[in-house]
């Protein structure tokens, strides 16, 4: 870690059988893998009916008077997930609650990115609102207030934005004209968030080792994605390395520096394929990446990470791992259902959905 990393006190994660029991019950209500082939054959209205018969009934019933089709499904999924995540945080106590709330800041960050990206698109405000999910620190009214802003700078200067990562020591880099860019703010959010999580993870007790390992794997993937995006844009090592987050799990500083120094994205991929454990995923999309698309690599890396997340659900029943495993599994369920719903509304082929599902 470098001088910009914030220091935190040792955390005490007391075992909480009640929390773990409740989370295990919540996990048992996740949609079974065997149900997805059936969902692929359904229309949007049939999917809504399927969700209404299960854990999403309250949200489908609440929003059916205002929305239909994929919009109804999306807002119901977001509202239900927010309710579940806040329930987990509420049931936890002490340092366990602190860790969970800090972990769930990723939802607030995802919301901020959605709002920031809407400035560069023609998406209507109502459509952006559908995609937002209330987090643990930012409520829907906070997000709607940010959505009213006109520029990136307006958002960054708002007190609501500043309370997301109050511990961040890094300043957001600006262009020569003293303007903030979408990329610089997004990178700042990711780096500040993960550096703080690393500091927390380094102060967790031994029985939280599975979570620490998962977090570093997640950072590996973020570093790979960022590095490949930068190489695709033709950027050099001096521009890339400040965006890397360390320490990670499998990719050392020297490997990152070597890949960042590569003359092009093909050479960077060759280095990462040779010197990391992600060779299978990187090889699967190498040809497309050289041609300019990182979609396949991102998809395969995401699938690998989420498979690890599912394993957390069954690790050490009284540790923090199953709790965080549930949060990740719920995220995957929501992502999969949104994918199916949107793909159906756009009349995309079933093969596209199958390739992108994380099961």
PDB file of N, CA and C in Angstrom, residues 169-239:
ATOM      1  N   UNK A 169      -8.236  10.008   0.278  1.00  0.00           N
ATOM      2  CA  UNK A 169      -7.154  10.987   0.372  1.00  0.00           C
ATOM      3  C   UNK A 169      -6.725  11.505  -1.000  1.00  0.00           C
ATOM      4  N   UNK A 170      -7.006  10.718  -2.019  1.00  0.00           N
ATOM      5  CA  UNK A 170      -6.618  11.136  -3.366  1.00  0.00           C
ATOM      6  C   UNK A 170      -7.523  12.259  -3.855  1.00  0.00           C
ATOM      7  N   UNK A 171      -6.965  13.169  -4.613  1.00  0.00           N
ATOM      8  CA  UNK A 171      -7.791  14.189  -5.257  1.00  0.00           C
ATOM      9  C   UNK A 171      -8.113  13.724  -6.673  1.00  0.00           C
ATOM     10  N   UNK A 172      -9.230  14.168  -7.202  1.00  0.00           N
ATOM     11  CA  UNK A 172      -9.627  13.759  -8.551  1.00  0.00           C
ATOM     12  C   UNK A 172      -8.803  14.550  -9.562  1.00  0.00           C
ATOM     13  N   UNK A 173      -8.034  13.865 -10.421  1.00  0.00           N
ATOM     14  CA  UNK A 173      -7.218  14.585 -11.410  1.00  0.00           C
ATOM     15  C   UNK A 173      -8.070  15.322 -12.432  1.00  0.00           C
ATOM     16  N   UNK A 174      -7.581  16.479 -12.851  1.00  0.00           N
ATOM     17  CA  UNK A 174      -8.289  17.291 -13.840  1.00  0.00           C
ATOM     18  C   UNK A 174      -7.464  17.403 -15.114  1.00  0.00           C
ATOM     19  N   UNK A 175      -8.133  17.762 -16.205  1.00  0.00           N
ATOM     20  CA  UNK A 175      -7.439  18.011 -17.459  1.00  0.00           C
ATOM     21  C   UNK A 175      -6.719  19.356 -17.384  1.00  0.00           C
ATOM     22  N   UNK A 176      -5.935  19.649 -18.412  1.00  0.00           N
ATOM     23  CA  UNK A 176      -5.173  20.899 -18.437  1.00  0.00           C
ATOM     24  C   UNK A 176      -6.079  22.124 -18.371  1.00  0.00           C
ATOM     25  N   UNK A 177      -7.303  21.995 -18.872  1.00  0.00           N
ATOM     26  CA  UNK A 177      -8.244  23.124 -18.823  1.00  0.00           C
ATOM     27  C   UNK A 177      -8.997  23.183 -17.493  1.00  0.00           C
ATOM     28  N   UNK A 178      -8.507  22.419 -16.510  1.00  0.00           N
ATOM     29  CA  UNK A 178      -9.060  22.401 -15.151  1.00  0.00           C
ATOM     30  C   UNK A 178     -10.464  21.812 -15.104  1.00  0.00           C
ATOM     31  N   UNK A 179     -10.794  20.959 -16.082  1.00  0.00           N
ATOM     32  CA  UNK A 179     -12.109  20.322 -16.105  1.00  0.00           C
ATOM     33  C   UNK A 179     -11.999  18.858 -15.691  1.00  0.00           C
ATOM     34  N   UNK A 180     -13.061  18.375 -15.058  1.00  0.00           N
ATOM     35  CA  UNK A 180     -13.142  16.970 -14.698  1.00  0.00           C
ATOM     36  C   UNK A 180     -13.703  16.177 -15.872  1.00  0.00           C
ATOM     37  N   UNK A 181     -13.232  14.945 -16.027  1.00  0.00           N
ATOM     38  CA  UNK A 181     -13.756  14.072 -17.072  1.00  0.00           C
ATOM     39  C   UNK A 181     -14.481  12.892 -16.427  1.00  0.00           C
ATOM     40  N   UNK A 182     -15.333  12.253 -17.207  1.00  0.00           N
ATOM     41  CA  UNK A 182     -16.047  11.077 -16.727  1.00  0.00           C
ATOM     42  C   UNK A 182     -15.055  10.006 -16.281  1.00  0.00           C
ATOM     43  N   UNK A 183     -14.040   9.750 -17.097  1.00  0.00           N
ATOM     44  CA  UNK A 183     -13.058   8.707 -16.785  1.00  0.00           C
ATOM     45  C   UNK A 183     -12.317   9.005 -15.489  1.00  0.00           C
ATOM     46  N   UNK A 184     -11.920  10.262 -15.285  1.00  0.00           N
ATOM     47  CA  UNK A 184     -11.147  10.599 -14.087  1.00  0.00           C
ATOM     48  C   UNK A 184     -11.975  10.422 -12.818  1.00  0.00           C
ATOM     49  N   UNK A 185     -13.249  10.782 -12.874  1.00  0.00           N
ATOM     50  CA  UNK A 185     -14.110  10.627 -11.695  1.00  0.00           C
ATOM     51  C   UNK A 185     -14.387   9.149 -11.425  1.00  0.00           C
ATOM     52  N   UNK A 186     -14.673   8.372 -12.484  1.00  0.00           N
ATOM     53  CA  UNK A 186     -14.931   6.945 -12.300  1.00  0.00           C
ATOM     54  C   UNK A 186     -13.702   6.241 -11.739  1.00  0.00           C
ATOM     55  N   UNK A 187     -12.527   6.564 -12.266  1.00  0.00           N
ATOM     56  CA  UNK A 187     -11.298   5.949 -11.755  1.00  0.00           C
ATOM     57  C   UNK A 187     -11.068   6.322 -10.297  1.00  0.00           C
ATOM     58  N   UNK A 188     -11.326   7.580  -9.963  1.00  0.00           N
ATOM     59  CA  UNK A 188     -11.160   8.028  -8.579  1.00  0.00           C
ATOM     60  C   UNK A 188     -12.093   7.262  -7.646  1.00  0.00           C
ATOM     61  N   UNK A 189     -13.334   7.064  -8.062  1.00  0.00           N
ATOM     62  CA  UNK A 189     -14.292   6.323  -7.247  1.00  0.00           C
ATOM     63  C   UNK A 189     -13.806   4.896  -6.996  1.00  0.00           C
ATOM     64  N   UNK A 190     -13.365   4.216  -8.054  1.00  0.00           N
ATOM     65  CA  UNK A 190     -12.911   2.829  -7.927  1.00  0.00           C
ATOM     66  C   UNK A 190     -11.667   2.725  -7.050  1.00  0.00           C
ATOM     67  N   UNK A 191     -10.677   3.562  -7.325  1.00  0.00           N
ATOM     68  CA  UNK A 191      -9.421   3.491  -6.581  1.00  0.00           C
ATOM     69  C   UNK A 191      -9.646   3.799  -5.103  1.00  0.00           C
ATOM     70  N   UNK A 192     -10.386   4.850  -4.810  1.00  0.00           N
ATOM     71  CA  UNK A 192     -10.636   5.233  -3.415  1.00  0.00           C
ATOM     72  C   UNK A 192     -11.422   4.144  -2.681  1.00  0.00           C
ATOM     73  N   UNK A 193     -12.410   3.588  -3.350  1.00  0.00           N
ATOM     74  CA  UNK A 193     -13.242   2.544  -2.738  1.00  0.00           C
ATOM     75  C   UNK A 193     -12.415   1.304  -2.413  1.00  0.00           C
ATOM     76  N   UNK A 194     -11.672   0.811  -3.401  1.00  0.00           N
ATOM     77  CA  UNK A 194     -10.943  -0.435  -3.186  1.00  0.00           C
ATOM     78  C   UNK A 194      -9.755  -0.261  -2.247  1.00  0.00           C
ATOM     79  N   UNK A 195      -9.111   0.879  -2.261  1.00  0.00           N
ATOM     80  CA  UNK A 195      -8.014   1.095  -1.320  1.00  0.00           C
ATOM     81  C   UNK A 195      -8.522   1.072   0.121  1.00  0.00           C
ATOM     82  N   UNK A 196      -9.690   1.637   0.331  1.00  0.00           N
ATOM     83  CA  UNK A 196     -10.243   1.604   1.684  1.00  0.00           C
ATOM     84  C   UNK A 196     -10.655   0.183   2.060  1.00  0.00           C
ATOM     85  N   UNK A 197     -11.251  -0.554   1.120  1.00  0.00           N
ATOM     86  CA  UNK A 197     -11.632  -1.934   1.415  1.00  0.00           C
ATOM     87  C   UNK A 197     -10.412  -2.792   1.725  1.00  0.00           C
ATOM     88  N   UNK A 198      -9.310  -2.559   1.011  1.00  0.00           N
ATOM     89  CA  UNK A 198      -8.080  -3.294   1.294  1.00  0.00           C
ATOM     90  C   UNK A 198      -7.611  -3.003   2.713  1.00  0.00           C
ATOM     91  N   UNK A 199      -7.661  -1.727   3.098  1.00  0.00           N
ATOM     92  CA  UNK A 199      -7.258  -1.350   4.453  1.00  0.00           C
ATOM     93  C   UNK A 199      -8.130  -2.059   5.486  1.00  0.00           C
ATOM     94  N   UNK A 200      -9.426  -2.150   5.217  1.00  0.00           N
ATOM     95  CA  UNK A 200     -10.319  -2.881   6.117  1.00  0.00           C
ATOM     96  C   UNK A 200      -9.971  -4.366   6.137  1.00  0.00           C
ATOM     97  N   UNK A 201      -9.771  -4.940   4.947  1.00  0.00           N
ATOM     98  CA  UNK A 201      -9.485  -6.369   4.841  1.00  0.00           C
ATOM     99  C   UNK A 201      -8.206  -6.749   5.567  1.00  0.00           C
ATOM    100  N   UNK A 202      -7.206  -5.879   5.511  1.00  0.00           N
ATOM    101  CA  UNK A 202      -5.934  -6.155   6.181  1.00  0.00           C
ATOM    102  C   UNK A 202      -6.064  -6.141   7.699  1.00  0.00           C
ATOM    103  N   UNK A 203      -7.184  -5.635   8.190  1.00  0.00           N
ATOM    104  CA  UNK A 203      -7.398  -5.577   9.635  1.00  0.00           C
ATOM    105  C   UNK A 203      -8.516  -6.501  10.102  1.00  0.00           C
ATOM    106  N   UNK A 204      -8.851  -7.472   9.243  1.00  0.00           N
ATOM    107  CA  UNK A 204      -9.870  -8.450   9.599  1.00  0.00           C
ATOM    108  C   UNK A 204      -9.239  -9.654  10.283  1.00  0.00           C
ATOM    109  N   UNK A 205      -9.983 -10.350  11.141  1.00  0.00           N
ATOM    110  CA  UNK A 205      -9.461 -11.556  11.792  1.00  0.00           C
ATOM    111  C   UNK A 205      -9.265 -12.696  10.799  1.00  0.00           C
ATOM    112  N   UNK A 206      -8.593 -13.733  11.253  1.00  0.00           N
ATOM    113  CA  UNK A 206      -8.221 -14.843  10.377  1.00  0.00           C
ATOM    114  C   UNK A 206      -9.423 -15.520   9.735  1.00  0.00           C
ATOM    115  N   UNK A 207     -10.541 -15.610  10.458  1.00  0.00           N
ATOM    116  CA  UNK A 207     -11.686 -16.344   9.893  1.00  0.00           C
ATOM    117  C   UNK A 207     -12.355 -15.592   8.742  1.00  0.00           C
ATOM    118  N   UNK A 208     -11.861 -14.392   8.421  1.00  0.00           N
ATOM    119  CA  UNK A 208     -12.380 -13.646   7.263  1.00  0.00           C
ATOM    120  C   UNK A 208     -11.445 -13.755   6.062  1.00  0.00           C
ATOM    121  N   UNK A 209     -10.547 -14.735   6.100  1.00  0.00           N
ATOM    122  CA  UNK A 209      -9.533 -14.859   5.040  1.00  0.00           C
ATOM    123  C   UNK A 209     -10.144 -15.085   3.662  1.00  0.00           C
ATOM    124  N   UNK A 210     -11.273 -15.796   3.594  1.00  0.00           N
ATOM    125  CA  UNK A 210     -11.897 -16.062   2.295  1.00  0.00           C
ATOM    126  C   UNK A 210     -12.387 -14.769   1.652  1.00  0.00           C
ATOM    127  N   UNK A 211     -12.913 -13.873   2.466  1.00  0.00           N
ATOM    128  CA  UNK A 211     -13.348 -12.578   1.932  1.00  0.00           C
ATOM    129  C   UNK A 211     -12.157 -11.779   1.431  1.00  0.00           C
ATOM    130  N   UNK A 212     -11.061 -11.773   2.186  1.00  0.00           N
ATOM    131  CA  UNK A 212      -9.863 -11.032   1.767  1.00  0.00           C
ATOM    132  C   UNK A 212      -9.350 -11.560   0.427  1.00  0.00           C
ATOM    133  N   UNK A 213      -9.362 -12.876   0.298  1.00  0.00           N
ATOM    134  CA  UNK A 213      -8.898 -13.488  -0.952  1.00  0.00           C
ATOM    135  C   UNK A 213      -9.806 -13.090  -2.115  1.00  0.00           C
ATOM    136  N   UNK A 214     -11.111 -13.114  -1.884  1.00  0.00           N
ATOM    137  CA  UNK A 214     -12.057 -12.734  -2.934  1.00  0.00           C
ATOM    138  C   UNK A 214     -11.860 -11.278  -3.339  1.00  0.00           C
ATOM    139  N   UNK A 215     -11.688 -10.406  -2.368  1.00  0.00           N
ATOM    140  CA  UNK A 215     -11.503  -8.982  -2.648  1.00  0.00           C
ATOM    141  C   UNK A 215     -10.281  -8.756  -3.529  1.00  0.00           C
ATOM    142  N   UNK A 216      -9.201  -9.450  -3.239  1.00  0.00           N
ATOM    143  CA  UNK A 216      -7.982  -9.265  -4.043  1.00  0.00           C
ATOM    144  C   UNK A 216      -8.161  -9.836  -5.455  1.00  0.00           C
ATOM    145  N   UNK A 217      -8.943 -10.913  -5.577  1.00  0.00           N
ATOM    146  CA  UNK A 217      -9.273 -11.415  -6.919  1.00  0.00           C
ATOM    147  C   UNK A 217     -10.079 -10.379  -7.701  1.00  0.00           C
ATOM    148  N   UNK A 218     -10.993  -9.724  -7.021  1.00  0.00           N
ATOM    149  CA  UNK A 218     -11.805  -8.692  -7.658  1.00  0.00           C
ATOM    150  C   UNK A 218     -10.922  -7.540  -8.139  1.00  0.00           C
ATOM    151  N   UNK A 219      -9.929  -7.197  -7.348  1.00  0.00           N
ATOM    152  CA  UNK A 219      -9.003  -6.123  -7.722  1.00  0.00           C
ATOM    153  C   UNK A 219      -8.148  -6.542  -8.915  1.00  0.00           C
ATOM    154  N   UNK A 220      -7.742  -7.815  -8.958  1.00  0.00           N
ATOM    155  CA  UNK A 220      -7.035  -8.328 -10.138  1.00  0.00           C
ATOM    156  C   UNK A 220      -7.814  -8.016 -11.413  1.00  0.00           C
ATOM    157  N   UNK A 221      -9.093  -8.362 -11.382  1.00  0.00           N
ATOM    158  CA  UNK A 221      -9.927  -8.186 -12.574  1.00  0.00           C
ATOM    159  C   UNK A 221     -10.106  -6.722 -12.934  1.00  0.00           C
ATOM    160  N   UNK A 222     -10.265  -5.882 -11.932  1.00  0.00           N
ATOM    161  CA  UNK A 222     -10.390  -4.448 -12.187  1.00  0.00           C
ATOM    162  C   UNK A 222      -9.110  -3.909 -12.818  1.00  0.00           C
ATOM    163  N   UNK A 223      -7.961  -4.349 -12.308  1.00  0.00           N
ATOM    164  CA  UNK A 223      -6.683  -3.905 -12.875  1.00  0.00           C
ATOM    165  C   UNK A 223      -6.523  -4.359 -14.325  1.00  0.00           C
ATOM    166  N   UNK A 224      -6.894  -5.610 -14.601  1.00  0.00           N
ATOM    167  CA  UNK A 224      -6.798  -6.118 -15.975  1.00  0.00           C
ATOM    168  C   UNK A 224      -7.676  -5.291 -16.907  1.00  0.00           C
ATOM    169  N   UNK A 225      -8.917  -5.074 -16.513  1.00  0.00           N
ATOM    170  CA  UNK A 225      -9.843  -4.300 -17.356  1.00  0.00           C
ATOM    171  C   UNK A 225      -9.327  -2.890 -17.607  1.00  0.00           C
ATOM    172  N   UNK A 226      -8.879  -2.236 -16.542  1.00  0.00           N
ATOM    173  CA  UNK A 226      -8.378  -0.863 -16.682  1.00  0.00           C
ATOM    174  C   UNK A 226      -7.151  -0.823 -17.573  1.00  0.00           C
ATOM    175  N   UNK A 227      -6.223  -1.741 -17.347  1.00  0.00           N
ATOM    176  CA  UNK A 227      -4.986  -1.760 -18.136  1.00  0.00           C
ATOM    177  C   UNK A 227      -5.278  -1.989 -19.616  1.00  0.00           C
ATOM    178  N   UNK A 228      -6.170  -2.934 -19.911  1.00  0.00           N
ATOM    179  CA  UNK A 228      -6.475  -3.229 -21.316  1.00  0.00           C
ATOM    180  C   UNK A 228      -7.204  -2.068 -21.993  1.00  0.00           C
ATOM    181  N   UNK A 229      -8.079  -1.402 -21.258  1.00  0.00           N
ATOM    182  CA  UNK A 229      -8.750  -0.219 -21.816  1.00  0.00           C
ATOM    183  C   UNK A 229      -7.723   0.850 -22.163  1.00  0.00           C
ATOM    184  N   UNK A 230      -6.782   1.056 -21.255  1.00  0.00           N
ATOM    185  CA  UNK A 230      -5.745   2.075 -21.475  1.00  0.00           C
ATOM    186  C   UNK A 230      -4.843   1.716 -22.654  1.00  0.00           C
ATOM    187  N   UNK A 231      -4.490   0.430 -22.770  1.00  0.00           N
ATOM    188  CA  UNK A 231      -3.635   0.011 -23.896  1.00  0.00           C
ATOM    189  C   UNK A 231      -4.403   0.114 -25.213  1.00  0.00           C
ATOM    190  N   UNK A 232      -5.690  -0.157 -25.165  1.00  0.00           N
ATOM    191  CA  UNK A 232      -6.519  -0.023 -26.377  1.00  0.00           C
ATOM    192  C   UNK A 232      -6.512   1.418 -26.868  1.00  0.00           C
ATOM    193  N   UNK A 233      -6.441   2.356 -25.910  1.00  0.00           N
ATOM    194  CA  UNK A 233      -6.415   3.782 -26.252  1.00  0.00           C
ATOM    195  C   UNK A 233      -5.008   4.277 -26.566  1.00  0.00           C
ATOM    196  N   UNK A 234      -4.028   3.369 -26.488  1.00  0.00           N
ATOM    197  CA  UNK A 234      -2.656   3.739 -26.834  1.00  0.00           C
ATOM    198  C   UNK A 234      -1.902   4.492 -25.755  1.00  0.00           C
ATOM    199  N   UNK A 235      -2.353   4.398 -24.502  1.00  0.00           N
ATOM    200  CA  UNK A 235      -1.694   5.132 -23.422  1.00  0.00           C
ATOM    201  C   UNK A 235      -0.438   4.415 -22.940  1.00  0.00           C
ATOM    202  N   UNK A 236       0.441   5.169 -22.303  1.00  0.00           N
ATOM    203  CA  UNK A 236       1.733   4.648 -21.865  1.00  0.00           C
ATOM    204  C   UNK A 236       1.717   4.294 -20.381  1.00  0.00           C
ATOM    205  N   UNK A 237       2.820   3.668 -19.962  1.00  0.00           N
ATOM    206  CA  UNK A 237       2.957   3.204 -18.581  1.00  0.00           C
ATOM    207  C   UNK A 237       2.721   4.321 -17.569  1.00  0.00           C
ATOM    208  N   UNK A 238       3.245   5.501 -17.826  1.00  0.00           N
ATOM    209  CA  UNK A 238       3.129   6.620 -16.875  1.00  0.00           C
ATOM    210  C   UNK A 238       1.675   7.040 -16.658  1.00  0.00           C
ATOM    211  N   UNK A 239       0.829   6.789 -17.652  1.00  0.00           N
ATOM    212  CA  UNK A 239      -0.594   7.116 -17.529  1.00  0.00           C
ATOM    213  C   UNK A 239      -1.386   5.980 -16.888  1.00  0.00           C
TER     214      UNK A 239
END
